[in-house]
Coordinates of C-alpha atoms in Angstrom, one line a residue:
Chain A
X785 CA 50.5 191.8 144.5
X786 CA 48.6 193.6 141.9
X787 CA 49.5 192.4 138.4
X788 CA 49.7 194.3 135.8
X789 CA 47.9 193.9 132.2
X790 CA 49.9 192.6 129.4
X791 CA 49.4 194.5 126.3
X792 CA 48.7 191.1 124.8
X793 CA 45.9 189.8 127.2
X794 CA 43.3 189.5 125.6
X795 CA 40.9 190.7 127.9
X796 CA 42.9 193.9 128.6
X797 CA 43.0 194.4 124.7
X798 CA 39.1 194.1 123.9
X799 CA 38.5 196.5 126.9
X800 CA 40.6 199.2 125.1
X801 CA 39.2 198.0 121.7
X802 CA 34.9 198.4 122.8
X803 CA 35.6 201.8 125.1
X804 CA 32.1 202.2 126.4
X805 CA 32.3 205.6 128.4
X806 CA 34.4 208.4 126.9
X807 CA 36.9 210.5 129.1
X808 CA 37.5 214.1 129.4
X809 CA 39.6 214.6 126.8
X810 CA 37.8 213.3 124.3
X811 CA 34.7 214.4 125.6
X812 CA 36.0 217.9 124.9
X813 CA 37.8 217.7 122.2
X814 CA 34.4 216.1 120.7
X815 CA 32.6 219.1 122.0
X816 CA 35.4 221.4 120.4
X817 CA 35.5 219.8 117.0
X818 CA 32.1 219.6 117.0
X819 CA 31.8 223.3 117.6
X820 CA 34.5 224.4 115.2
X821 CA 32.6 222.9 112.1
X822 CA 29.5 223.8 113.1
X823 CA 30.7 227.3 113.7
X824 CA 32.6 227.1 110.3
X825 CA 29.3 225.7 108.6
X826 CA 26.9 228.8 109.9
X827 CA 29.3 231.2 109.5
X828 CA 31.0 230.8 106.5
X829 CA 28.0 228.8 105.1
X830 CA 26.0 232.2 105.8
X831 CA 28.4 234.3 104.1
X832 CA 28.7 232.2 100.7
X833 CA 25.1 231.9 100.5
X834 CA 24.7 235.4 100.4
X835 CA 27.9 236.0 98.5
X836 CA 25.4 233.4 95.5
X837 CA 29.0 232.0 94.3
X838 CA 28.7 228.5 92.4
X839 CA 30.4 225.6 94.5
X840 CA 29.3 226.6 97.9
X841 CA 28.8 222.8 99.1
X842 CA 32.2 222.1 97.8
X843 CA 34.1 224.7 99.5
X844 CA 32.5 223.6 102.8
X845 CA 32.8 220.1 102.2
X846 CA 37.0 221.0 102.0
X847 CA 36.9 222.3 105.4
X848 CA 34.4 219.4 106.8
X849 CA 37.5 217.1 105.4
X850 CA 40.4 218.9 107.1
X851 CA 38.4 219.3 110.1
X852 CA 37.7 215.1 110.1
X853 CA 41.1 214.5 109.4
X854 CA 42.3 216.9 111.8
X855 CA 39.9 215.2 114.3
X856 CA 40.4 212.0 114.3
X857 CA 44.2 212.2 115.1
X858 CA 42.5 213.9 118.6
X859 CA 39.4 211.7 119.1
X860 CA 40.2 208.5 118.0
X861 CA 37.3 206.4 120.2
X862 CA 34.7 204.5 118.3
X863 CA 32.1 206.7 116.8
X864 CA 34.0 210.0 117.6
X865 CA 33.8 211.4 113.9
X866 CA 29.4 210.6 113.9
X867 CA 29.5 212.0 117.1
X868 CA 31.2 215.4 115.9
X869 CA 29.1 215.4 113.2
X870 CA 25.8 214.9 114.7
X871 CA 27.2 218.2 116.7
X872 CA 27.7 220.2 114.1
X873 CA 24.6 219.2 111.6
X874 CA 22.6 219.3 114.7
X875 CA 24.1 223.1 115.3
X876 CA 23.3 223.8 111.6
X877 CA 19.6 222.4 111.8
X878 CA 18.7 224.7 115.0
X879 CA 20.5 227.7 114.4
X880 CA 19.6 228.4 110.9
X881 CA 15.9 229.2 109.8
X882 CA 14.4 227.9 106.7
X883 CA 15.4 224.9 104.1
X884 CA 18.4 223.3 106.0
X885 CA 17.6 219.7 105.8
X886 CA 20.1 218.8 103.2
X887 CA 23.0 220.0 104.6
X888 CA 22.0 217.9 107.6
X889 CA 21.8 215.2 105.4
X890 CA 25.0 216.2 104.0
X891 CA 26.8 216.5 107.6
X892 CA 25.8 213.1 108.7
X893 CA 27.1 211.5 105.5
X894 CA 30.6 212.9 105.2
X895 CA 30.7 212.3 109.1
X896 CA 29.4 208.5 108.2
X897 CA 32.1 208.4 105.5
X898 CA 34.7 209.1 107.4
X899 CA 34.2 206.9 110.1
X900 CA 33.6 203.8 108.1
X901 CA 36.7 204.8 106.4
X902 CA 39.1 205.1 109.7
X903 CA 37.5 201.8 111.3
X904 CA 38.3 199.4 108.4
X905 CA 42.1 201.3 108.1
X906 CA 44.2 203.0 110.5
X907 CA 45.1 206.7 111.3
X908 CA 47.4 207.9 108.7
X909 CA 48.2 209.9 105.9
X910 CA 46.5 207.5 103.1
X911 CA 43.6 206.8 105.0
X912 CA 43.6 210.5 104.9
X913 CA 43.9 211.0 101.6
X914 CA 41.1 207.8 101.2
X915 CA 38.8 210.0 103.5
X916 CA 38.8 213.2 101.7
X917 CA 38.7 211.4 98.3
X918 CA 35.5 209.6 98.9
X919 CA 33.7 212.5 100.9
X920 CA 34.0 214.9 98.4
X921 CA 33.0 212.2 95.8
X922 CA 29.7 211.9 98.0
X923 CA 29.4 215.8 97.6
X924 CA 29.1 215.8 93.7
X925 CA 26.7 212.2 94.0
X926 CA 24.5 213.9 97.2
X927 CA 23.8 217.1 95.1
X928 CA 22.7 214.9 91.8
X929 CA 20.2 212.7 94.2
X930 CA 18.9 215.6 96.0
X931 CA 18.0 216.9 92.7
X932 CA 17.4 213.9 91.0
X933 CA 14.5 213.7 94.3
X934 CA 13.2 217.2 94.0
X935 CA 13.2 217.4 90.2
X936 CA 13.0 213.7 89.6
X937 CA 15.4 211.0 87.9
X938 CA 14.8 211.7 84.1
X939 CA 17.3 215.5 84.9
X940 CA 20.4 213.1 84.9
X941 CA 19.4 212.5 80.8
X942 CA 18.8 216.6 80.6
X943 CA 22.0 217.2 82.0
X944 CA 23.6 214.1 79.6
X945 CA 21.9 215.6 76.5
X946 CA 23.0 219.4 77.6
X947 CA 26.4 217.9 77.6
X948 CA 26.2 215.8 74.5
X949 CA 24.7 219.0 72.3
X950 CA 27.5 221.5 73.3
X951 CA 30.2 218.7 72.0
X952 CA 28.2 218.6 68.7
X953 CA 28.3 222.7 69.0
X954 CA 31.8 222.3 68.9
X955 CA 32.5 219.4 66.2
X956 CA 32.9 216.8 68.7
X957 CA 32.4 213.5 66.9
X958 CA 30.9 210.7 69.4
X959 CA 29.2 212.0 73.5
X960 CA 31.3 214.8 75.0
X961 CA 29.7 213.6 78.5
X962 CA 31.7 210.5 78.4
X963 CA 35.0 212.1 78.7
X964 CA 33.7 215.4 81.0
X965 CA 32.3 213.0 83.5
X966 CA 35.4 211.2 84.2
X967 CA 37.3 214.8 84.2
X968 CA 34.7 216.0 86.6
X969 CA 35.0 213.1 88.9
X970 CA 38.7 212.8 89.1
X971 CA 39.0 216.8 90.1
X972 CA 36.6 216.0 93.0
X973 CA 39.5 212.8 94.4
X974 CA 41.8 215.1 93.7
X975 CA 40.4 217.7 95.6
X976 CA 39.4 215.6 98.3
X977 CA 42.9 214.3 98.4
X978 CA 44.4 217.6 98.7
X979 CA 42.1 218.5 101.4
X980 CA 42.8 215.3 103.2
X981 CA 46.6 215.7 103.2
X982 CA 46.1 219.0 104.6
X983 CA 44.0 217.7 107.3
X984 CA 46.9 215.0 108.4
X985 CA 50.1 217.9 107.9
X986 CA 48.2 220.4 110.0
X987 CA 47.1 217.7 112.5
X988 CA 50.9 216.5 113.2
X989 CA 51.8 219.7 113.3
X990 CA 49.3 220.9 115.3
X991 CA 50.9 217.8 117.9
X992 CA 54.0 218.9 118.0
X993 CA 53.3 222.7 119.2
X994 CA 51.3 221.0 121.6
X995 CA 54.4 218.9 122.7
X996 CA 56.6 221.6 122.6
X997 CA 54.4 223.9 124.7
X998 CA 54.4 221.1 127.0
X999 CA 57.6 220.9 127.8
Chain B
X1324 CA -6.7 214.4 108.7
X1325 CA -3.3 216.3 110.6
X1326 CA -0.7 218.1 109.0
X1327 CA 1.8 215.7 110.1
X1328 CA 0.4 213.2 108.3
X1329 CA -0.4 214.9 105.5
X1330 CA 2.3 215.9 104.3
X1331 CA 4.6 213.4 104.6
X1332 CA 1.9 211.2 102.9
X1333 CA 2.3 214.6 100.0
X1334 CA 6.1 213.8 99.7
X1335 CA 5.6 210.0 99.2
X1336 CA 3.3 210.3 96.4
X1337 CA 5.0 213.1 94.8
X1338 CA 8.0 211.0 95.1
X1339 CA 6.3 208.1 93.2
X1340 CA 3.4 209.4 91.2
X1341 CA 3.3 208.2 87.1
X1342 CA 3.8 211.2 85.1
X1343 CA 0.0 210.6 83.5
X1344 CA -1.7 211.3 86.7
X1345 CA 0.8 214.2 88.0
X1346 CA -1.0 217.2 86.5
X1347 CA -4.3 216.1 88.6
X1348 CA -2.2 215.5 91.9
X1349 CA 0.3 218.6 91.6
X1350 CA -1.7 221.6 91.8
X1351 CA -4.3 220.9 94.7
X1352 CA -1.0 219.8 96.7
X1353 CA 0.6 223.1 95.6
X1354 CA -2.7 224.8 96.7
X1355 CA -2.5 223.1 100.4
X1356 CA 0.8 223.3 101.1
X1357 CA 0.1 227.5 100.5
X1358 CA -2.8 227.7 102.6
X1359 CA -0.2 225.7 105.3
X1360 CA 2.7 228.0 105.3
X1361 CA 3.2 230.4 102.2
X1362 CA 6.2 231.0 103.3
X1363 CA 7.4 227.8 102.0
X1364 CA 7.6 228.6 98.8
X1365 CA 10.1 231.1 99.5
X1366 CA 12.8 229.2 97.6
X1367 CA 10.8 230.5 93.8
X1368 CA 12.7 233.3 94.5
X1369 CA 16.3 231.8 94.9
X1370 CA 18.4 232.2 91.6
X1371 CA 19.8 228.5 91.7
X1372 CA 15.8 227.5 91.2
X1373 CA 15.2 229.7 88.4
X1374 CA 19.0 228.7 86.8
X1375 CA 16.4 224.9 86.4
X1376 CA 13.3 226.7 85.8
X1377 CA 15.8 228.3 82.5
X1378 CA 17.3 224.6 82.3
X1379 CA 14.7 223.0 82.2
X1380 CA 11.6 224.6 80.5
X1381 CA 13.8 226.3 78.0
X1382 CA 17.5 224.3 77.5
X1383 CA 15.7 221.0 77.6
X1384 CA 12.7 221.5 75.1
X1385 CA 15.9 222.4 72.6
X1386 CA 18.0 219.7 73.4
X1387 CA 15.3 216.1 73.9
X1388 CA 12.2 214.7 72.0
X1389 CA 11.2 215.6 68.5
X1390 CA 11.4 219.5 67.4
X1391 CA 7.7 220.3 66.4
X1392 CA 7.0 223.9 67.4
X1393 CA 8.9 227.0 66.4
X1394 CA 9.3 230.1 68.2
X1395 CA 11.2 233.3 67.5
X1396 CA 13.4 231.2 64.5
X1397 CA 14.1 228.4 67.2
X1398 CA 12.7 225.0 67.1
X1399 CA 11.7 223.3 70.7
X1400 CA 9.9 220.0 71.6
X1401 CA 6.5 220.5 73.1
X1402 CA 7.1 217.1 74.7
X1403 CA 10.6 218.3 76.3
X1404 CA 8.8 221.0 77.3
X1405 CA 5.9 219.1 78.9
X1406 CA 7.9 217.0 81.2
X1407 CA 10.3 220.4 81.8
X1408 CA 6.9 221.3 83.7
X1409 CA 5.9 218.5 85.6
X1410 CA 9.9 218.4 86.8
X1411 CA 9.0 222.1 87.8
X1412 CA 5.8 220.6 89.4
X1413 CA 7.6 218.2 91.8
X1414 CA 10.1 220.5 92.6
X1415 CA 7.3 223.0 93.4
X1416 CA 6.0 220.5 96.1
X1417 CA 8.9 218.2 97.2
X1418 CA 11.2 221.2 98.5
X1419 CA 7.9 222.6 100.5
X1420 CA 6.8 219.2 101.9
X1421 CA 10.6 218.5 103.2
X1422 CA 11.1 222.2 104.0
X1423 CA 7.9 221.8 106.5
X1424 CA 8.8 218.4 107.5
X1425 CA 12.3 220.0 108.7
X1426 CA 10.8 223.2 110.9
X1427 CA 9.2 219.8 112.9
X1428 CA 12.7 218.5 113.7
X1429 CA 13.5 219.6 117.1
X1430 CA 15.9 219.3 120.0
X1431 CA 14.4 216.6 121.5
X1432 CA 13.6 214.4 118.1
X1433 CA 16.9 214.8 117.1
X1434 CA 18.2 213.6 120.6
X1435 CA 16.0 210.3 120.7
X1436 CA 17.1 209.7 117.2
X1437 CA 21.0 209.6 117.8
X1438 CA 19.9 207.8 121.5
X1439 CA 18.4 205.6 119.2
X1440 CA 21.7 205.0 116.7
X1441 CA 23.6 204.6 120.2
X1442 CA 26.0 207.9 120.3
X1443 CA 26.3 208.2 123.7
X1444 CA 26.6 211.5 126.1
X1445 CA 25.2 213.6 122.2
X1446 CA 23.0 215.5 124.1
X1447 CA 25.9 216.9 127.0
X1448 CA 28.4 217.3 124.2
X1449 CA 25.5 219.1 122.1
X1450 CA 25.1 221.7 125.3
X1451 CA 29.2 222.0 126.0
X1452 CA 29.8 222.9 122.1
X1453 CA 27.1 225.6 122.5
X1454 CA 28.9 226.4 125.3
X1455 CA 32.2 226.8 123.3
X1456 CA 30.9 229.0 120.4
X1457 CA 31.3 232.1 122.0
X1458 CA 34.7 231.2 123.3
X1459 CA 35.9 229.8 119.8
X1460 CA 35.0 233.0 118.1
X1461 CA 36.7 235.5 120.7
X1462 CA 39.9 233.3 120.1
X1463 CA 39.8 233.6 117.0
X1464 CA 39.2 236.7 116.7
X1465 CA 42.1 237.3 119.2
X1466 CA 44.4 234.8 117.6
X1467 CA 44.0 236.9 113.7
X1468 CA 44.3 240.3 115.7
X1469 CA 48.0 239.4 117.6
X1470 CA 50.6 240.4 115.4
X1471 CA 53.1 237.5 115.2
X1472 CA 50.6 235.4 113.8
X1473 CA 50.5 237.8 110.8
X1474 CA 53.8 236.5 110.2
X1475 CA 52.5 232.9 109.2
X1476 CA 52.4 232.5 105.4
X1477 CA 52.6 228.9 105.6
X1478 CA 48.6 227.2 105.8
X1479 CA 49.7 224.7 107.5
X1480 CA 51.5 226.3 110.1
X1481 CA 49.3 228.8 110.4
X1482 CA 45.8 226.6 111.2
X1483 CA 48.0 224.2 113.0
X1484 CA 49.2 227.7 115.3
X1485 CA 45.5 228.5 115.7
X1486 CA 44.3 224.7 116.4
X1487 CA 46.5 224.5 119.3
X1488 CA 45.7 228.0 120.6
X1489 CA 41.7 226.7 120.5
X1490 CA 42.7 223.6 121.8
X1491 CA 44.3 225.1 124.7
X1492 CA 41.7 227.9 125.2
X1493 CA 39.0 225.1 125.2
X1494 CA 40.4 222.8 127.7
X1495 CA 41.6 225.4 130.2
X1496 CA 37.5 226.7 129.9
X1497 CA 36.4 223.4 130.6
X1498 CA 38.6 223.1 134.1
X1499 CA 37.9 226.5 135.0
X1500 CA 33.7 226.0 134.5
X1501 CA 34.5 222.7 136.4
X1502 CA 35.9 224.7 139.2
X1503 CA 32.7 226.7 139.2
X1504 CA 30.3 224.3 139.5
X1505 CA 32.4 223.1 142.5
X1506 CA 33.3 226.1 144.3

């Protein structure tokens, strides 16, 4: 008679917890996601380079987070959200001529983020919201250490003194930079936020037509 | 000695060089990398480098160190304006050195490195998203063209709509290359 496993054998439960080999379905819905944001970074990527608007890294950053979030209610193996990301920075690197190294870099952080992020906590909606917050926190940090290593360190105290001497060119009495930098930093969590919980909505919702074309 | 070790070995010590020995290291390492690939330096052009050229060899000599010099009524720092240079200088040969350093980065590097990191089946999930490209933007192309969808004001709804028509397209591809390759 063949037994079957309890839920709470332990044996039966670290198999499920160290998957080794991935099946089909995640193997393309990796592929899929993977695609999608790569596609999404060289096209739309392409089109706001040329289109010079400020922000550019941020807007793509938005969709990276609603396309992890989106993701990882899919693919929810070990791994899956490096894996997509390695996909679509990879994509990026080859497709693309010329300087494209920091978006790489860029990719395989907010991938990295993410999957930290949804291995310490579960699935759900503040997770989410965790996710997207601390991704596009790394955006604003990633793009003052990029330039902070191409220009070098001592452009943080440009930018703090830029900061400081348009608050004296208004008659602001003590450093201007100490209250911008919060401001600037809370819009990014909030952003990130947003972007998260749009991620999770469209993700359920994306389930349920699923579900109902199902049946 | 190769380029491949040059270079790198370029980056480092532009990385770490003291700002009293810069001006002697800078401009033969500007002068190499030129006769490597002049092509690199195709990022003078861009208008977010000259926005820090602007920032940083006019904003900051008005801003940091002592005023001493006056030009056109307005007084600058010839110190601010010195180190404004040398952060040009770097610039000048970090974004090159990396640039060159990133043309190198193949397929195959790129492959053993996540090998190395342990993602499994990359390289077959790297070739069956290439695979998907051209199908992901005929779909979508299709989905934006039908003209129920045009209907969907809601965000949500709308990219949730379109996820689950990729999703679909996607896996029905995958079963009907499998087939393929059987038959």
């Amino acid at each position: 008679m063949k037994v079957k496993p309890h839920l709470y054998d332990e044996v039966f439960l670290f198999e499920i917890m160290m998957k080794k080999e991935i099946d089909q379905n995640e193997f393309i819905s990796t592929a899929l996601f993977g695609a999608l944001w790569g596609l999404i970074e060289i096209s739309l990527g392409t089109i706001l380079h040329a289109s010079k608007i400020p922000f550019r890294g941020t807007v793509l950053t938005i969709i990276a987070v609603v396309i992890i979030t989106i993701s990882r209610s899919f693919i929810n193996y070990k791994g899956s959200i490096i894996a997509i990301s390695s996909v679509a920075a990879t994509l990026k690197l080859i497709t693309l001529p010329g300087f494209n190294i920091t978006p790489f870099i860029a990719i395989m952080m907010q991938g990295t983020i993410a999957e930290i992020v949804f291995s310490f906590f579960t699935y759900n909606l503040v997770s989410s919201l965790f996710t997207g917050s601390l991704i596009l926190l790394y955006t604003l940090i990633h793009s003052l250490i990029m330039q902070g290593i191409f220009f070098g360190f001592g452009i943080y105290n440009v930018y703090l003194e830029i900061l400081n001497s348009i608050g004296k060119a208004i008659n602001y009495e003590g450093e201007i930079s100490l209250i911008l930098i919060p401001v600037i930093v809370f819009l990014y969590i909030f952003i990130g936020a947003s972007a998260g919980w749009f991620g999770y909505a469209t993700a359920n919702r994306t389930r349920e037509i699923l579900q109902e074309s199902v049946v | 000695m190769k380029n491949k070790y040059l270079v790198p070995i370029i980056f480092i010590v532009a990385l770490f060089i003291p700002l009293d020995f810069s001006f002697y290291f800078f401009p033969p390492a500007i002068l190499y990398l030129m006769f490597l690939d002049i092509h690199l330096f195709c990022f003078l052009r861009r208008i977010s480098f000259l926005l820090f050229v602007i920032i940083l060899l006019i904003v900051q000599p008005m801003v940091i160190g002592e005023k001493d010099f006056l030009l056109l009524g307005i007084k600058f720092s010839t110190s601010g304006f010195y180190n404004g240079l040398i952060m040009i200088f770097r610039a000048v040969v970090m974004i090159p050195a990396i640039n060159y350093l990133s043309k190198t980065a193949g397929r195959k590097k790129l492959q053993s490195l996540f090998a190395k990191l342990g993602l499994k089946n990359y390289d077959e999930i790297l070739d069956h998203s290439q695979k998907l490209f051209p199908l992901l933007k005929e779909k979508t192309k299709e989905f934006f063209t039908k003209a129920e969808r045009k209907k969907i004001f809601n965000p949500i709804e709308l990219s949730a709509q379109l996820l689950a028509f990729l999703i679909k397209a996607a896996h029905s591809y995958t079963a009907k290359t499998k087939e393929e390759n059987v038959l």
